[in-house]
Coordinates of C-alpha atoms in Angstrom, one line a residue:
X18 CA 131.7 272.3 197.7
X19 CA 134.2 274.8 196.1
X20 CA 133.0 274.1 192.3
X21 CA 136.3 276.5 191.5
X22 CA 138.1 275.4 188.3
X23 CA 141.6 276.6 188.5
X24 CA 143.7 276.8 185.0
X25 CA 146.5 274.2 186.5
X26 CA 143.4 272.0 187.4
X27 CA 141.9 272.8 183.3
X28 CA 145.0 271.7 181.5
X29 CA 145.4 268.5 183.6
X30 CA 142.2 267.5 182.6
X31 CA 142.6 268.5 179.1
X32 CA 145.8 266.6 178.8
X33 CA 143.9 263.4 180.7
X34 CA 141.6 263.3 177.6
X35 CA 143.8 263.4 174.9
X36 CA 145.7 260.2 176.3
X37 CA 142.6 258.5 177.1
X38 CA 141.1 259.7 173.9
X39 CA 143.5 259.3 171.3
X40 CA 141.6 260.3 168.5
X41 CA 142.4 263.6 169.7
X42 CA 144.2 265.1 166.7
X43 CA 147.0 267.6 166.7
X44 CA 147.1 270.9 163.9
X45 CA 148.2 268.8 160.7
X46 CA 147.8 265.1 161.2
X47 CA 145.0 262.8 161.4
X48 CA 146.4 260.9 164.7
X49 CA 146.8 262.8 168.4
X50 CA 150.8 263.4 168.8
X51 CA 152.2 260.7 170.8
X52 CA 155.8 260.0 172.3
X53 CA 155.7 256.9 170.8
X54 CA 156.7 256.3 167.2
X55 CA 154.6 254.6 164.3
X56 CA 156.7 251.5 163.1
X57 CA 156.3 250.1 159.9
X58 CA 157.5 246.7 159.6
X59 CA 158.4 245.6 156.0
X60 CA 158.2 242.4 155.1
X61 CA 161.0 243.4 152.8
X62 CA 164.6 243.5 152.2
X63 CA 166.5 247.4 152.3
X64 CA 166.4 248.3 148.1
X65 CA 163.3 246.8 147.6
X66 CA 160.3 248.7 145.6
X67 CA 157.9 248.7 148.5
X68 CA 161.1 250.0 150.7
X69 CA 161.8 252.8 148.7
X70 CA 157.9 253.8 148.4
X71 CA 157.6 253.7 152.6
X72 CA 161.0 255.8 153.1
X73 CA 160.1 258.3 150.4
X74 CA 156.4 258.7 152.1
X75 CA 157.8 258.4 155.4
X76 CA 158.1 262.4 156.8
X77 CA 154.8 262.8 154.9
X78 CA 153.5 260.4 156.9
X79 CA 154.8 261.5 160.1
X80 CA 153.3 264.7 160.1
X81 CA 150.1 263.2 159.3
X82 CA 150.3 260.6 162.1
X83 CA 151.5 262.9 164.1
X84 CA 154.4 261.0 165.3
X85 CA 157.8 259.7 164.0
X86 CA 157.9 257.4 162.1
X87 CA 160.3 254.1 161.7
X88 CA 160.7 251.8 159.0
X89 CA 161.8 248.7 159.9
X90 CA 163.1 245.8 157.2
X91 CA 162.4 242.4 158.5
X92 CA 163.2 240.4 155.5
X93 CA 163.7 236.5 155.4
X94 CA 161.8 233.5 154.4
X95 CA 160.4 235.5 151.5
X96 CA 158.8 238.0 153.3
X97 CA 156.9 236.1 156.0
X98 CA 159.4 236.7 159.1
X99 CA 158.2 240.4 158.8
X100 CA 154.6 239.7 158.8
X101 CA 154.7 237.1 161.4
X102 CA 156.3 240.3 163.7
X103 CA 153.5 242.1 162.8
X104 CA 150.6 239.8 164.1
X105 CA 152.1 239.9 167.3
X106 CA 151.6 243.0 167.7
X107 CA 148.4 245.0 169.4
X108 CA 145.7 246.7 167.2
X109 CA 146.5 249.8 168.2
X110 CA 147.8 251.8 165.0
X111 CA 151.1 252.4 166.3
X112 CA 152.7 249.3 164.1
X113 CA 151.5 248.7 160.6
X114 CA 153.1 247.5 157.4
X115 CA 153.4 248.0 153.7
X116 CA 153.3 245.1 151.8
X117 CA 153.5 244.0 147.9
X118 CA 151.2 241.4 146.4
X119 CA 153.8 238.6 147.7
X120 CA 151.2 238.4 151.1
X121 CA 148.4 236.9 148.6
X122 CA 150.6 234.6 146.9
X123 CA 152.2 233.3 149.9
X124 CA 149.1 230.7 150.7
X125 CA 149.3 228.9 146.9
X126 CA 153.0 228.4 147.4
X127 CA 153.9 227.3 150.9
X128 CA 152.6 224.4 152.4
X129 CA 152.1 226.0 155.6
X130 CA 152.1 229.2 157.1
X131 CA 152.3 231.0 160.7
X132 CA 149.5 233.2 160.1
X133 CA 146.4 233.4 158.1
X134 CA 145.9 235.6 155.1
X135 CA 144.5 237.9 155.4
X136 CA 142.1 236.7 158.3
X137 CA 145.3 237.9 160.7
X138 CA 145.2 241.5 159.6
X139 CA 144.0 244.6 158.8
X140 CA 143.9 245.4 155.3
X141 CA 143.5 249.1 155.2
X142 CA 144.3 250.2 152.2
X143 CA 145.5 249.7 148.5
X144 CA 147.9 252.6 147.9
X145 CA 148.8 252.0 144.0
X146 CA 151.0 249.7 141.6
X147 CA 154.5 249.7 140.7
X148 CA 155.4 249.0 137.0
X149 CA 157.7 246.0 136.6
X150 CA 160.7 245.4 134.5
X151 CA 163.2 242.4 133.2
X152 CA 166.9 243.4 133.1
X153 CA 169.7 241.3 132.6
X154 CA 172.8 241.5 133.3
X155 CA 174.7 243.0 130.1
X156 CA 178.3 241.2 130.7
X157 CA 176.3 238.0 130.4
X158 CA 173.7 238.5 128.2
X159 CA 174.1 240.6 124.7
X160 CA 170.2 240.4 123.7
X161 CA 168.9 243.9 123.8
X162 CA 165.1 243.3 122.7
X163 CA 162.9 240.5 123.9
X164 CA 162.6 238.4 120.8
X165 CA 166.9 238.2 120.5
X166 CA 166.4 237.5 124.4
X167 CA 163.8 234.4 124.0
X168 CA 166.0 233.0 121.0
X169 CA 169.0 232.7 123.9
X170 CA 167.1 231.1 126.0
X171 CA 165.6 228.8 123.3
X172 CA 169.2 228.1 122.2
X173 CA 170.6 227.0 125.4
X174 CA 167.7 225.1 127.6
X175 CA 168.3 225.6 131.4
X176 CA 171.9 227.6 130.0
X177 CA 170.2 230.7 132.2
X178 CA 169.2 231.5 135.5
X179 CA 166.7 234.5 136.9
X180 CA 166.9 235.1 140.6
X181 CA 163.6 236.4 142.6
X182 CA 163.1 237.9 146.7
X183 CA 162.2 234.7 146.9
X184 CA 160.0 231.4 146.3
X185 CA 156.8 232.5 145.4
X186 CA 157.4 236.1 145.8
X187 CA 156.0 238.3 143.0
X188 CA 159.5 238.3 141.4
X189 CA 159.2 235.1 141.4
X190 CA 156.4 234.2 140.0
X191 CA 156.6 237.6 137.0
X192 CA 159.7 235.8 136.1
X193 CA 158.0 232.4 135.5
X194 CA 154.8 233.5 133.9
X195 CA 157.9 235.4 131.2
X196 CA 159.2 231.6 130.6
X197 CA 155.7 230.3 130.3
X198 CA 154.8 233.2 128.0
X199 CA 157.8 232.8 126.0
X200 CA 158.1 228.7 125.7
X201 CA 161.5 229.2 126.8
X202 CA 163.4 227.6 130.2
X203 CA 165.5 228.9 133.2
X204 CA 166.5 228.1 136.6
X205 CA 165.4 229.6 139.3
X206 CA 167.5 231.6 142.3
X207 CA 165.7 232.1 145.1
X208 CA 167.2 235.0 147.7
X209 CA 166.2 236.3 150.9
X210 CA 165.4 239.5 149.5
X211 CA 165.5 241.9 146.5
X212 CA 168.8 243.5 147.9
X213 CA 171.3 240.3 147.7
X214 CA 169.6 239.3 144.7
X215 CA 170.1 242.6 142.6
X216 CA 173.8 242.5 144.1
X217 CA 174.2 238.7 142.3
X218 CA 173.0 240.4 139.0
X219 CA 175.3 243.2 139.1
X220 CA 178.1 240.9 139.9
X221 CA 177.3 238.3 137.0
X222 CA 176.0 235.6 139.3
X223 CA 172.6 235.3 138.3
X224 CA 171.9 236.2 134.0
X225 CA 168.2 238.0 134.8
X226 CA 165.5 239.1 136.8
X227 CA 162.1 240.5 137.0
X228 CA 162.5 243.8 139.6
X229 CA 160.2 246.7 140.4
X230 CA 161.6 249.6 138.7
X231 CA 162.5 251.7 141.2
X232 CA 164.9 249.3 142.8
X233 CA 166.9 249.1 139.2
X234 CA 166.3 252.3 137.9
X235 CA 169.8 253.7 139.0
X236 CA 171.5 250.5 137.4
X237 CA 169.5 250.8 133.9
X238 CA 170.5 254.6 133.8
X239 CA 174.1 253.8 134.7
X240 CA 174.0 250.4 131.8
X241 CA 174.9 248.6 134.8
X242 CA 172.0 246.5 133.7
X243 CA 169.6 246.2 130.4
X244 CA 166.6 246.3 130.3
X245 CA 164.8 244.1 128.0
X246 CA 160.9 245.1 128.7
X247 CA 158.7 246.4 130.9
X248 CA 155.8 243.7 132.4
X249 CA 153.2 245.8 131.5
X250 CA 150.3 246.4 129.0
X251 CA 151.3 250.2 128.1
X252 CA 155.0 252.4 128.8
X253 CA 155.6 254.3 131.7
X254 CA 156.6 257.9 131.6
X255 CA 159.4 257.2 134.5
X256 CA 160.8 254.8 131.7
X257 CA 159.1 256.1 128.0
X258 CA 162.4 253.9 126.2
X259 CA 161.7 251.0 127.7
X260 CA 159.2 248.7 125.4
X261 CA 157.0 246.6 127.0
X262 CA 156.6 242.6 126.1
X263 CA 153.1 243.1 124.8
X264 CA 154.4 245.0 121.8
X265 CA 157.5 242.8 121.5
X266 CA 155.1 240.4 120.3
X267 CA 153.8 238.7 123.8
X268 CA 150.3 240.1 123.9
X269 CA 149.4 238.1 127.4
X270 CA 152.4 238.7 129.4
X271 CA 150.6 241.8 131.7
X272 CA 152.0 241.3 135.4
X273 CA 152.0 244.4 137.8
X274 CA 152.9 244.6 141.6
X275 CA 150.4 246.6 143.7
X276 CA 151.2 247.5 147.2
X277 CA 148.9 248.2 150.6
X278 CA 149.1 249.6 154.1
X279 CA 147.9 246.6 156.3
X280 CA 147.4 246.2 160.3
X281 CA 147.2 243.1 162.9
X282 CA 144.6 242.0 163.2
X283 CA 141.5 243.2 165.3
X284 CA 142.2 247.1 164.6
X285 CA 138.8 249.1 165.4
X286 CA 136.8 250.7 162.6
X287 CA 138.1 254.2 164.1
X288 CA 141.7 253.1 163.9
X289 CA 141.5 252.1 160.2
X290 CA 139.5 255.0 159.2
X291 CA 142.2 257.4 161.2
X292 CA 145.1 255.0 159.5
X293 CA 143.6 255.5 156.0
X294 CA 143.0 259.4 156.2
X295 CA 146.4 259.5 157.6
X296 CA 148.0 257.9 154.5
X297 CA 145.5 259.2 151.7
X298 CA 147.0 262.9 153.3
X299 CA 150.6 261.5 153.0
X300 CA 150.5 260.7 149.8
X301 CA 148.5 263.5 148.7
X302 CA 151.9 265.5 149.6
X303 CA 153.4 267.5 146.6
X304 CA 156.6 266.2 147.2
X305 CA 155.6 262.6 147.5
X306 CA 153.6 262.7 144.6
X307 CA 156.5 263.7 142.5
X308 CA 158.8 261.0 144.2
X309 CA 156.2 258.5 143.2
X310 CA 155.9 259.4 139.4
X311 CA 159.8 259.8 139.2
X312 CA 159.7 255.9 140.4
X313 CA 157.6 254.9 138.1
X314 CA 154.4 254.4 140.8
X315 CA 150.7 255.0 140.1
X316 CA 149.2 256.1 143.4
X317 CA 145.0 254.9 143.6
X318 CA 144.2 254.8 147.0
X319 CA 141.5 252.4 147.6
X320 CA 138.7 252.8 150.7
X321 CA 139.5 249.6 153.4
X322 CA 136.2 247.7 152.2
X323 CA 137.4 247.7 148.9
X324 CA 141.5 246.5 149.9
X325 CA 139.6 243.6 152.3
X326 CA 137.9 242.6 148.6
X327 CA 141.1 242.7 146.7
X328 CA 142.7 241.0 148.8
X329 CA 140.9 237.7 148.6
X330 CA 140.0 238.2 145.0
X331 CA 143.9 238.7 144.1
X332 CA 144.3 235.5 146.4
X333 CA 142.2 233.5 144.0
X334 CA 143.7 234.6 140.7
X335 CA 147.4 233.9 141.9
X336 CA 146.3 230.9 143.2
X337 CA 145.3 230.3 139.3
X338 CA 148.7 231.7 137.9
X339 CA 150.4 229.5 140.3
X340 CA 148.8 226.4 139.3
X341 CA 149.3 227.3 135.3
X342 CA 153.4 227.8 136.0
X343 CA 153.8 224.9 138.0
X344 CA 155.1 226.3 141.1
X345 CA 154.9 223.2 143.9
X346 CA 153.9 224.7 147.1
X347 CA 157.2 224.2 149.5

């Protein structure tokens, strides 16, 4: 038997093994280079905050995958069109998603849904939270401060209207826990996403909205919109002018979105642990890390035991904040 090895023979095999094995990894990424590309499918509309996180991580990513990657907005029916997508797709690490807290909220406000969350996918990490912010628009609204704002509303019951992503989005329900907070009234827009929605409030169609800041930060610099306060407990340094609520005098108005890398479901434990390191390295970059503080975001990776935890523990307490608004599940 000629045991001979020759060197065409050696790099057929070696080339054999990194497509049956691909864990493989090339020089610089966490994933084995493939000719296919990693699509994220957002659950999102184009202009949304988790939309502008994924494109602004997105090279990083890429190189750590070691493959392109494509973002893909598949907005509609407040986000669940786009995870629906997902689940039919294998476990494989070549299609993921980055989602905002709407995918916990979504079982306390709809009656019925094509999936179940999360027991239909992967959590595998969360990345970080996004400060929050109410803006209005100033042609229709001349409060500039949070107690002139609640007096307007006060003054003219169901005279205003907030739009959201969505029923029983997180915009959604930041903007009703405000009214609840503030004893005031409003009707609420839904839209089928952030993107037609800000374009209403810019044009004088809607009178406010809750928003992720980097989605209005452009339109607050410009004065194309005001903002009255941010939805959290402390300033952030993307927005130091902007007060929050709590010292404008409502101490328990605290709401923050978070968002999270997630799978289908059935993705191995070696396909999670290569998604995670993969994104921890991504946003790890120098230029990513700046693009996040310039929006606003606070990046705190979490390991995938502890996003599997959050995600039914945040499932309980917005089932609670749900139930204190009064939002009938549709």
């Amino acid at each position: 038997m000629n045991h001979k090895i020759t060197r065409r023979h050696a790099l057929s095999a070696l080339t054999s093994l990194a497509v049956a094995l691909p864990g493989l990894s090339a020089p610089g990424s966490v994933l084995a280079q493939a000719d296919r590309p990693v699509k994220f499918i957002l659950p999102n509309a184009t202009g949304s905050g988790v939309d502008a996180i994924t494109r602004a991580a997105a090279p990083a990513l890429g190189r750590a995958l070691g493959s392109s990657v494509v973002v893909e907005n598949q907005a509609g029916a407040s986000g669940v069109i786009g995870l629906q997508a997902l689940t039919k797709n294998p476990p494989d690490g070549f299609t993921l998603s980055v989602v905002s807290n709407n995918v916990v909220i979504f079982p306390s406000v709809m009656k019925s849904l094509p999936f179940d969350m999360p027991g239909d996918f992967t959590p595998i990490a969360v990345l970080g939270s996004t400060p929050m912010v109410l803006v209005v628009n100033p042609q229709k609204v001349a409060a500039t401060n949070s107690r002139d704002f609640i007096a307007a509303l006060k003054a003219k019951p169901e005279g205003y209207n907030f739009g959201s992503g969505g029923t029983g989005t997180i915009l959604h329900l930041a903007g009703e826990m405000f009214l609840d907070e503030a004893a005031a009234k409003a009707r609420h827009i839904p839209y089928k996403g952030v993107g037609p929605m800000v374009t209403d409030l810019l044009g004088g169609q809607i009178d406010f909205a809750v928003l992720a800041l980097p989605s209005v930060a452009q339109h607050i610099k410009s004065g194309a919109l005001r903002a009255i306060g941010m939805c959290a407990d402390k300033r952030t340094p993307a927005a130091p002018d902007i007060p929050t609520f709590v010292e404008q005098g409502l101490s328990d108005y605290n709401m923050e979105a978070w968002f999270a890398v997630i799978g289908p479901k059935g993705m191995s434990s070696l396909q999670v642990k290569k998604v995670h390191d993969a994104v921890t390295l991504a946003f790890s970059d120098a230029t990513v890390k700046e693009t996040m503080a310039k929006q606003g975001n606070t990046i705190n990776i979490s390991s995938p035991e502890q996003a599997q935890k959050a995600f039914r523990s945040e499932m309980a307490r917005y089932a609670a904040l749900v139930k204190k608004v009064g939002i009938e599940p549709q």
